[in-house]
Amino acid sequence: MLKAFANLFEVKETRNKILFTFFVILLFRIGSYLPVPGVNASALKAEDSGLFSIFNTFAGGALQHFSVFAMGIMPYITASIVIQLMQMDVIPTLTEWSKQGEVGHKKTQKLTRILAIILAFIQSLVMSYGFNNAYKGLVKNPSITGFITIAVVLTAGTALLLWLGDLVSQYGVGNGVSIIILAGIIARLPQGFIQVYEGKIKDAENLTIAIIKVLIVVIIVIAIIMSVVYVQEALRKIPIQYSQARSGRKMLGARSTFLPLKVNGAGVIPVIFAVAFLQLPRTITIFWHSEKVKQIASYFDLTHWLGITLYIALIIAFTYFYVMVQVNPEKMSDNLRKQGSFVPGIRPGKETEKYITKVLYRLTFVGSIFLAIIAILPTVFATLAKLPTSVQIGGTSLLIVVSVALETVKQLNTQLTERHYTGFMQKKSRIR
């Protein structure tokens, strides 16, 4: 393990990418503490519950400080949801882009970022106005000019985060947007530990019982990490038969391989989408301050049974949606047919498409239930043990951290493998 970690820094290219990623994370953390001009962030210090806590976690505590990165990249996530929904044969142009490969992907990404900036400005206006009504004294100059100024600064912060994320994707390690979310969650971990210590251990009447409760939560966290790793790496291998294979000018006989389908093909995206979707009711109700409206808003918190139920339903729905968008059975079947391959016992073409779709539905059912359980399990146990909110949302946070970490490690392994392969070829050329 230590040797593998040391190998990462032996290769100059990989070392530079890792150091660049850490540098971007450092900039993100510094920006999380830079206050927006004209805002009294101390008005939000006491708020750390429900969906506010989730958004604050994704932003690395920037929302609680109402810093320039307070919006985080949630507008980009919302824009991604909208664009992908529009690609489902709603807008023909976007549907056509989804079929154009890398060129269409670049067009879609550009449009997503433009929409994200527009949404960031709108959400910034809504958030600053609504938060100022909810937390008196937050905005020092509650005028149209004051709110627009704050919205421009927050929008610029989101645009800067997206740019930093792109830089990480190009010159660093892993997916830039995911790395920023990961950095924000990890930055909040020490505060969570402090809250658990102060709330459950420091002044506990029965120290033994308090420690046992915390240990149970730790065991649950370890179990979640192990299960996430297992399911994220789990594959369903569909056997594939090639009628003829070519090696240079020679025609080889039939050969077999397999088509790998992940049990959780959607990764952690459905959880992030579900959190973004749950933001809408809370954002709407923040403009009204009657007790009735506050009660309705509380139903959408993850501490309420209705909020948890809706959260589970959204995770399952978004899992099916995202898998079917990313893994297209029709295109997969068509590619197999063009390559002269087939699934044994299944006719090429439409029958193969139906078979792959059937397998995908079964895998997605298992993956969606797994995501939902992992997302709510710590919330349920932490609520029963009366632990802080930062621990109650631990399932969502752990899921994101482990998933992003696995993908980043895979990318690093791939880079090292390519580097060693290139080095071998260069050495072979020098010998010749």
Short mmCIF file of C-alpha atoms in Angstrom, two decimals:
data_model
loop_
_atom_site.label_atom_id
_atom_site.label_comp_id
_atom_site.label_asym_id
_atom_site.label_seq_id
_atom_site.Cartn_x
_atom_site.Cartn_y
_atom_site.Cartn_z
CA MET A 1 0.00 0.00 0.00
CA LEU A 2 2.72 2.47 1.01
CA LYS A 3 4.85 1.38 -1.94
CA ALA A 4 1.97 2.02 -4.34
CA PHE A 5 1.45 5.45 -2.79
CA ALA A 6 5.15 6.23 -3.14
CA ASN A 7 5.06 5.17 -6.81
CA LEU A 8 2.57 7.97 -7.49
CA PHE A 9 5.18 10.58 -6.60
CA GLU A 10 8.06 8.85 -8.41
CA VAL A 11 6.55 9.66 -11.80
CA LYS A 12 6.94 13.39 -12.46
CA GLU A 13 3.79 13.72 -14.57
CA THR A 14 1.59 12.02 -11.99
CA ARG A 15 3.23 13.94 -9.14
CA ASN A 16 2.54 17.26 -10.88
CA LYS A 17 -1.09 16.32 -11.43
CA ILE A 18 -1.56 15.42 -7.76
CA LEU A 19 0.13 18.61 -6.56
CA PHE A 20 -1.95 20.70 -8.97
CA THR A 21 -5.14 19.08 -7.67
CA PHE A 22 -4.15 19.88 -4.08
CA PHE A 23 -3.39 23.47 -5.11
CA VAL A 24 -6.89 23.88 -6.60
CA ILE A 25 -8.41 22.37 -3.45
CA LEU A 26 -6.43 24.90 -1.39
CA LEU A 27 -7.85 27.75 -3.50
CA PHE A 28 -11.34 26.32 -2.97
CA ARG A 29 -10.85 26.20 0.80
CA ILE A 30 -9.53 29.78 0.90
CA GLY A 31 -12.50 30.99 -1.14
CA SER A 32 -14.88 29.22 1.26
CA TYR A 33 -13.89 31.73 3.96
CA LEU A 34 -13.90 34.91 1.84
CA PRO A 35 -17.12 36.74 2.82
CA VAL A 36 -19.40 38.32 0.25
CA PRO A 37 -19.25 42.14 0.49
CA GLY A 38 -22.25 43.65 2.25
CA VAL A 39 -23.18 40.48 4.18
CA ASN A 40 -23.17 39.81 7.92
CA ALA A 41 -22.36 36.09 7.92
CA SER A 42 -22.70 35.84 11.72
CA ALA A 43 -26.48 35.77 11.23
CA LEU A 44 -26.12 32.23 9.82
CA LYS A 45 -23.70 30.85 12.41
CA ALA A 46 -26.38 29.09 14.41
CA GLU A 47 -28.02 27.43 11.39
CA ASP A 48 -26.86 23.88 10.69
CA SER A 49 -29.81 21.59 10.20
CA GLY A 50 -31.82 19.78 7.55
CA LEU A 51 -31.20 20.57 3.90
CA PHE A 52 -29.20 23.66 4.90
CA SER A 53 -26.66 21.31 6.45
CA ILE A 54 -26.49 19.17 3.29
CA PHE A 55 -25.89 22.15 1.01
CA ASN A 56 -23.41 23.56 3.50
CA THR A 57 -21.57 20.23 3.48
CA PHE A 58 -21.42 20.11 -0.33
CA ALA A 59 -20.06 23.67 -0.29
CA GLY A 60 -17.45 22.81 2.34
CA GLY A 61 -18.98 25.16 4.94
CA ALA A 62 -19.04 28.08 2.47
CA LEU A 63 -22.81 28.54 2.82
CA GLN A 64 -22.60 28.97 6.59
CA HIS A 65 -19.94 31.66 6.09
CA PHE A 66 -21.93 33.07 3.14
CA SER A 67 -18.66 33.26 1.24
CA VAL A 68 -18.08 33.80 -2.48
CA PHE A 69 -18.44 30.01 -2.94
CA ALA A 70 -21.69 29.79 -0.97
CA MET A 71 -23.64 28.56 -4.03
CA GLY A 72 -21.09 25.82 -4.65
CA ILE A 73 -21.71 23.86 -7.83
CA MET A 74 -25.37 23.07 -7.10
CA PRO A 75 -26.52 25.28 -10.05
CA TYR A 76 -24.36 23.16 -12.35
CA ILE A 77 -25.95 19.98 -10.98
CA THR A 78 -29.43 21.45 -11.52
CA ALA A 79 -28.48 22.48 -15.06
CA SER A 80 -27.20 18.96 -15.76
CA ILE A 81 -30.53 17.50 -14.65
CA VAL A 82 -32.47 19.88 -16.92
CA ILE A 83 -30.25 19.27 -19.98
CA GLN A 84 -30.34 15.50 -19.60
CA LEU A 85 -34.13 15.57 -19.24
CA MET A 86 -34.35 17.67 -22.41
CA GLN A 87 -32.24 15.09 -24.26
CA MET A 88 -34.92 12.45 -23.69
CA ASP A 89 -36.57 13.25 -27.06
CA VAL A 90 -37.93 16.54 -25.68
CA ILE A 91 -35.75 18.94 -27.68
CA PRO A 92 -34.65 17.36 -31.01
CA THR A 93 -31.43 19.39 -31.19
CA LEU A 94 -30.25 18.20 -27.78
CA THR A 95 -31.26 14.64 -28.63
CA GLU A 96 -29.16 14.87 -31.79
CA TRP A 97 -26.19 16.18 -29.80
CA SER A 98 -26.37 13.15 -27.52
CA LYS A 99 -25.78 10.95 -30.57
CA GLN A 100 -22.81 12.91 -31.96
CA GLY A 101 -20.16 11.44 -29.70
CA GLU A 102 -17.38 13.72 -28.44
CA VAL A 103 -18.49 16.69 -30.57
CA GLY A 104 -22.02 16.51 -29.22
CA HIS A 105 -20.68 16.06 -25.69
CA LYS A 106 -18.69 19.30 -25.94
CA LYS A 107 -21.75 21.18 -27.21
CA THR A 108 -23.86 19.79 -24.38
CA GLN A 109 -21.24 20.70 -21.76
CA LYS A 110 -21.01 24.27 -23.08
CA LEU A 111 -24.81 24.68 -22.96
CA THR A 112 -24.90 23.13 -19.47
CA ARG A 113 -22.38 25.67 -18.18
CA ILE A 114 -24.27 28.59 -19.72
CA LEU A 115 -27.48 27.38 -18.11
CA ALA A 116 -25.63 26.83 -14.82
CA ILE A 117 -24.48 30.48 -14.77
CA ILE A 118 -28.05 31.68 -15.45
CA LEU A 119 -29.44 29.44 -12.72
CA ALA A 120 -26.67 30.54 -10.34
CA PHE A 121 -27.66 34.19 -10.75
CA ILE A 122 -31.36 33.43 -10.23
CA GLN A 123 -30.70 31.17 -7.24
CA SER A 124 -28.32 33.76 -5.76
CA LEU A 125 -31.02 36.43 -5.89
CA VAL A 126 -33.57 34.06 -4.38
CA MET A 127 -31.20 32.83 -1.68
CA SER A 128 -29.94 36.26 -0.64
CA TYR A 129 -33.46 37.73 -0.49
CA GLY A 130 -34.96 34.70 1.23
CA PHE A 131 -32.13 34.27 3.74
CA ASN A 132 -32.29 37.96 4.59
CA ASN A 133 -35.97 37.54 5.42
CA ALA A 134 -35.31 34.41 7.45
CA TYR A 135 -32.19 35.71 9.23
CA LYS A 136 -32.58 39.40 9.96
CA GLY A 137 -29.47 41.49 9.49
CA LEU A 138 -27.80 39.14 7.01
CA VAL A 139 -27.74 41.69 4.17
CA LYS A 140 -26.45 45.09 5.32
CA ASN A 141 -28.01 46.95 2.39
CA PRO A 142 -31.36 45.22 1.64
CA SER A 143 -32.03 47.12 -1.58
CA ILE A 144 -32.28 46.03 -5.21
CA THR A 145 -28.71 47.15 -5.83
CA GLY A 146 -27.49 45.29 -2.74
CA PHE A 147 -29.16 42.02 -3.72
CA ILE A 148 -27.96 42.25 -7.34
CA THR A 149 -24.39 42.90 -6.14
CA ILE A 150 -24.50 39.84 -3.88
CA ALA A 151 -25.99 37.73 -6.70
CA VAL A 152 -23.24 38.81 -9.11
CA VAL A 153 -20.52 37.90 -6.58
CA LEU A 154 -22.08 34.50 -5.81
CA THR A 155 -22.54 33.77 -9.53
CA ALA A 156 -18.91 34.68 -10.16
CA GLY A 157 -17.95 32.27 -7.36
CA THR A 158 -19.87 29.44 -9.02
CA ALA A 159 -18.31 30.26 -12.40
CA LEU A 160 -14.86 30.23 -10.79
CA LEU A 161 -15.54 26.83 -9.21
CA LEU A 162 -16.61 25.40 -12.58
CA TRP A 163 -13.42 26.78 -14.14
CA LEU A 164 -11.30 25.27 -11.36
CA GLY A 165 -13.13 21.97 -11.84
CA ASP A 166 -12.30 22.03 -15.57
CA LEU A 167 -8.64 22.71 -14.75
CA VAL A 168 -8.56 19.69 -12.41
CA SER A 169 -10.15 17.49 -15.10
CA GLN A 170 -7.55 18.61 -17.66
CA TYR A 171 -4.37 18.99 -15.62
CA GLY A 172 -5.12 17.26 -12.34
CA VAL A 173 -6.48 13.96 -11.06
CA GLY A 174 -10.08 12.80 -11.29
CA ASN A 175 -13.25 14.59 -12.30
CA GLY A 176 -12.92 18.24 -11.28
CA VAL A 177 -16.51 18.77 -10.12
CA SER A 178 -16.48 15.56 -8.09
CA ILE A 179 -13.13 16.46 -6.52
CA ILE A 180 -14.53 19.83 -5.38
CA ILE A 181 -17.53 18.12 -3.78
CA LEU A 182 -15.20 15.59 -2.16
CA ALA A 183 -12.99 18.37 -0.77
CA GLY A 184 -15.99 20.16 0.68
CA ILE A 185 -17.28 17.04 2.44
CA ILE A 186 -13.88 16.10 3.87
CA ALA A 187 -13.37 19.68 5.11
CA ARG A 188 -16.52 19.31 7.21
CA LEU A 189 -15.47 16.05 8.89
CA PRO A 190 -13.47 17.60 11.77
CA GLN A 191 -16.43 19.75 12.75
CA GLY A 192 -18.63 16.66 12.76
CA PHE A 193 -16.24 14.86 15.11
CA ILE A 194 -16.16 17.89 17.41
CA GLN A 195 -19.96 18.06 17.49
CA VAL A 196 -20.20 14.37 18.38
CA TYR A 197 -17.65 14.76 21.16
CA GLU A 198 -19.24 17.88 22.65
CA GLY A 199 -22.80 16.63 22.28
CA LYS A 200 -22.43 12.99 23.33
CA ILE A 201 -19.20 12.38 25.23
CA LYS A 202 -17.94 15.58 26.87
CA ASP A 203 -20.83 16.15 29.32
CA ALA A 204 -22.48 12.73 29.14
CA GLU A 205 -24.21 11.47 32.30
CA ASN A 206 -23.36 7.87 31.45
CA LEU A 207 -20.04 7.91 29.60
CA THR A 208 -20.06 4.15 28.86
CA ILE A 209 -23.42 4.23 27.07
CA ALA A 210 -22.41 7.35 25.15
CA ILE A 211 -19.20 5.72 23.94
CA ILE A 212 -21.10 2.55 22.96
CA LYS A 213 -23.52 4.63 20.84
CA VAL A 214 -20.64 6.34 19.08
CA LEU A 215 -18.88 3.00 18.49
CA ILE A 216 -22.06 1.61 16.94
CA VAL A 217 -22.13 4.55 14.54
CA VAL A 218 -18.43 3.97 13.72
CA ILE A 219 -19.14 0.29 12.97
CA ILE A 220 -22.03 1.31 10.72
CA VAL A 221 -19.76 3.76 8.89
CA ILE A 222 -17.14 1.03 8.31
CA ALA A 223 -19.85 -1.35 7.09
CA ILE A 224 -21.14 1.33 4.70
CA ILE A 225 -17.66 1.92 3.28
CA MET A 226 -17.13 -1.80 2.72
CA SER A 227 -20.54 -2.26 1.08
CA VAL A 228 -20.08 0.80 -1.15
CA VAL A 229 -16.71 -0.49 -2.37
CA TYR A 230 -18.17 -3.96 -2.99
CA VAL A 231 -21.24 -2.76 -4.91
CA GLN A 232 -19.36 -0.06 -6.85
CA GLU A 233 -16.92 -2.70 -8.12
CA ALA A 234 -19.58 -5.39 -8.75
CA LEU A 235 -20.18 -6.34 -12.38
CA ARG A 236 -22.69 -8.41 -14.30
CA LYS A 237 -20.77 -10.07 -17.14
CA ILE A 238 -22.89 -10.83 -20.19
CA PRO A 239 -21.12 -13.43 -22.38
CA ILE A 240 -20.32 -12.23 -25.91
CA GLN A 241 -19.39 -14.50 -28.82
CA TYR A 242 -17.47 -13.26 -31.89
CA SER A 243 -18.20 -15.31 -35.00
CA GLN A 244 -14.86 -14.35 -36.57
CA ALA A 245 -11.81 -12.54 -35.23
CA ARG A 246 -9.00 -11.03 -37.28
CA SER A 247 -5.33 -10.92 -36.29
CA GLY A 248 -3.45 -9.03 -39.01
CA ARG A 249 -4.20 -10.89 -42.24
CA LYS A 250 -5.19 -14.08 -40.51
CA MET A 251 -8.77 -15.00 -39.74
CA LEU A 252 -9.09 -16.66 -36.37
CA GLY A 253 -11.92 -18.82 -35.18
CA ALA A 254 -14.77 -17.78 -32.95
CA ARG A 255 -13.74 -16.30 -29.60
CA SER A 256 -15.57 -15.36 -26.43
CA THR A 257 -15.49 -12.32 -24.19
CA PHE A 258 -18.03 -10.55 -22.01
CA LEU A 259 -19.95 -7.27 -21.80
CA PRO A 260 -19.47 -5.73 -18.33
CA LEU A 261 -22.50 -3.99 -16.78
CA LYS A 262 -22.07 -2.37 -13.38
CA VAL A 263 -24.57 -3.14 -10.64
CA ASN A 264 -24.56 0.54 -9.75
CA GLY A 265 -24.13 2.06 -13.18
CA ALA A 266 -25.28 5.50 -12.05
CA GLY A 267 -22.63 5.90 -9.35
CA VAL A 268 -23.40 8.65 -6.85
CA ILE A 269 -25.11 11.00 -9.34
CA PRO A 270 -28.72 10.04 -8.35
CA VAL A 271 -28.02 10.98 -4.72
CA ILE A 272 -26.66 14.39 -5.73
CA PHE A 273 -29.62 14.91 -8.09
CA ALA A 274 -32.10 13.98 -5.34
CA VAL A 275 -30.52 16.48 -2.92
CA ALA A 276 -30.67 19.20 -5.58
CA PHE A 277 -34.34 18.41 -6.28
CA LEU A 278 -35.25 18.58 -2.58
CA GLN A 279 -33.85 22.10 -2.50
CA LEU A 280 -36.76 23.45 -4.54
CA PRO A 281 -39.59 23.27 -1.92
CA ARG A 282 -37.32 24.73 0.75
CA THR A 283 -36.31 27.57 -1.58
CA ILE A 284 -39.94 28.40 -2.40
CA THR A 285 -41.12 28.41 1.22
CA ILE A 286 -38.24 30.60 2.40
CA PHE A 287 -40.16 33.69 1.23
CA TRP A 288 -43.02 33.13 3.68
CA HIS A 289 -42.70 33.14 7.45
CA SER A 290 -46.03 31.90 8.74
CA GLU A 291 -46.02 28.92 11.07
CA LYS A 292 -48.07 26.95 8.54
CA VAL A 293 -45.46 27.44 5.80
CA LYS A 294 -42.60 26.59 8.17
CA GLN A 295 -44.40 23.39 9.11
CA ILE A 296 -44.83 22.46 5.44
CA ALA A 297 -41.14 23.20 4.79
CA SER A 298 -40.13 20.94 7.67
CA TYR A 299 -41.80 17.99 5.91
CA PHE A 300 -39.06 18.08 3.26
CA ASP A 301 -36.23 17.75 5.79
CA LEU A 302 -34.51 14.39 6.00
CA THR A 303 -35.43 14.24 9.68
CA HIS A 304 -39.12 13.90 8.73
CA TRP A 305 -40.57 10.62 7.44
CA LEU A 306 -42.12 12.36 4.41
CA GLY A 307 -38.78 13.93 3.47
CA ILE A 308 -36.99 10.58 3.77
CA THR A 309 -39.70 8.84 1.69
CA LEU A 310 -39.44 11.48 -1.04
CA TYR A 311 -35.65 11.26 -0.87
CA ILE A 312 -35.75 7.48 -1.42
CA ALA A 313 -38.24 7.80 -4.29
CA LEU A 314 -36.09 10.44 -6.00
CA ILE A 315 -32.92 8.35 -5.66
CA ILE A 316 -34.62 5.32 -7.23
CA ALA A 317 -36.18 7.38 -10.04
CA PHE A 318 -32.95 9.23 -10.85
CA THR A 319 -30.98 5.96 -10.80
CA TYR A 320 -33.19 4.45 -13.50
CA PHE A 321 -33.15 7.72 -15.46
CA TYR A 322 -29.38 8.16 -15.35
CA VAL A 323 -28.56 4.53 -16.17
CA MET A 324 -30.83 4.56 -19.22
CA VAL A 325 -29.24 7.82 -20.38
CA GLN A 326 -25.65 6.64 -19.92
CA VAL A 327 -26.09 3.01 -21.00
CA ASN A 328 -28.11 2.93 -24.22
CA PRO A 329 -29.22 -0.69 -24.91
CA GLU A 330 -30.18 0.18 -28.49
CA LYS A 331 -26.77 1.63 -29.30
CA MET A 332 -25.04 -1.22 -27.46
CA SER A 333 -26.96 -3.83 -29.44
CA ASP A 334 -26.22 -2.03 -32.71
CA ASN A 335 -22.48 -1.90 -31.92
CA LEU A 336 -22.41 -5.62 -31.16
CA ARG A 337 -24.11 -6.37 -34.47
CA LYS A 338 -21.65 -4.18 -36.41
CA GLN A 339 -18.71 -5.94 -34.73
CA GLY A 340 -20.04 -9.34 -35.77
CA SER A 341 -20.67 -10.41 -32.18
CA PHE A 342 -23.73 -11.70 -30.36
CA VAL A 343 -25.01 -12.91 -27.01
CA PRO A 344 -25.19 -16.74 -27.08
CA GLY A 345 -28.79 -17.86 -27.41
CA ILE A 346 -30.04 -14.34 -28.25
CA ARG A 347 -30.66 -13.10 -31.79
CA PRO A 348 -28.70 -9.98 -32.82
CA GLY A 349 -30.61 -6.72 -33.15
CA LYS A 350 -33.92 -6.15 -31.38
CA GLU A 351 -33.80 -9.33 -29.30
CA THR A 352 -30.34 -8.42 -27.98
CA GLU A 353 -31.58 -4.91 -27.13
CA LYS A 354 -34.51 -6.36 -25.17
CA TYR A 355 -32.22 -8.76 -23.32
CA ILE A 356 -29.72 -6.03 -22.34
CA THR A 357 -32.60 -3.77 -21.25
CA LYS A 358 -34.02 -6.56 -19.09
CA VAL A 359 -30.65 -7.16 -17.42
CA LEU A 360 -30.18 -3.40 -16.91
CA TYR A 361 -33.58 -3.06 -15.23
CA ARG A 362 -32.71 -5.83 -12.79
CA LEU A 363 -29.28 -4.43 -12.00
CA THR A 364 -30.64 -0.90 -11.66
CA PHE A 365 -33.29 -2.10 -9.22
CA VAL A 366 -30.60 -3.57 -6.99
CA GLY A 367 -28.35 -0.52 -7.41
CA SER A 368 -31.14 1.98 -6.67
CA ILE A 369 -32.26 0.16 -3.52
CA PHE A 370 -28.64 -0.01 -2.40
CA LEU A 371 -28.14 3.74 -2.94
CA ALA A 372 -31.35 4.55 -1.06
CA ILE A 373 -30.44 2.34 1.91
CA ILE A 374 -26.91 3.70 2.16
CA ALA A 375 -28.18 7.28 1.91
CA ILE A 376 -30.76 6.99 4.72
CA LEU A 377 -29.26 4.34 7.03
CA PRO A 378 -26.94 6.70 8.96
CA THR A 379 -29.78 9.25 9.15
CA VAL A 380 -32.07 6.73 10.80
CA PHE A 381 -29.48 5.44 13.27
CA ALA A 382 -28.13 8.90 14.05
CA THR A 383 -31.65 10.20 14.66
CA LEU A 384 -32.37 7.33 17.05
CA ALA A 385 -29.07 8.01 18.83
CA LYS A 386 -29.77 11.78 18.76
CA LEU A 387 -26.48 12.60 17.08
CA PRO A 388 -25.74 15.95 15.35
CA THR A 389 -27.07 16.72 11.87
CA SER A 390 -23.57 16.46 10.40
CA VAL A 391 -23.61 12.76 11.31
CA GLN A 392 -27.20 12.24 10.20
CA ILE A 393 -26.29 13.09 6.59
CA GLY A 394 -23.22 10.86 6.78
CA GLY A 395 -24.66 8.25 4.43
CA THR A 396 -24.88 10.69 1.55
CA SER A 397 -21.45 12.11 2.33
CA LEU A 398 -19.81 8.68 2.67
CA LEU A 399 -21.36 7.49 -0.56
CA ILE A 400 -19.94 10.46 -2.44
CA VAL A 401 -16.51 10.27 -0.78
CA VAL A 402 -16.03 6.54 -1.40
CA SER A 403 -17.36 6.68 -4.97
CA VAL A 404 -15.20 9.63 -5.98
CA ALA A 405 -12.16 8.12 -4.23
CA LEU A 406 -12.60 4.83 -6.11
CA GLU A 407 -12.87 6.58 -9.48
CA THR A 408 -9.81 8.73 -8.72
CA VAL A 409 -7.75 5.70 -7.67
CA LYS A 410 -8.75 3.92 -10.89
CA GLN A 411 -7.62 6.90 -12.94
CA LEU A 412 -4.29 7.02 -11.11
CA ASN A 413 -3.76 3.30 -11.66
CA THR A 414 -4.52 3.73 -15.35
CA GLN A 415 -2.01 6.56 -15.66
CA LEU A 416 0.68 4.55 -13.88
CA THR A 417 -0.02 1.51 -16.06
CA GLU A 418 0.22 3.60 -19.23
CA ARG A 419 3.44 5.18 -17.95
CA HIS A 420 5.03 1.81 -17.24
CA TYR A 421 3.91 0.47 -20.61
CA THR A 422 5.37 3.50 -22.38
CA GLY A 423 8.62 3.13 -20.45
CA PHE A 424 8.86 -0.51 -21.46
CA MET A 425 8.35 0.33 -25.13
CA GLN A 426 10.97 3.09 -24.98
CA LYS A 427 13.44 0.73 -23.34
CA LYS A 428 12.75 -1.90 -25.99
CA SER A 429 13.39 0.66 -28.74
CA ARG A 430 16.75 1.64 -27.22
CA ILE A 431 17.81 -2.03 -27.11
CA ARG A 432 17.00 -2.38 -30.80
#
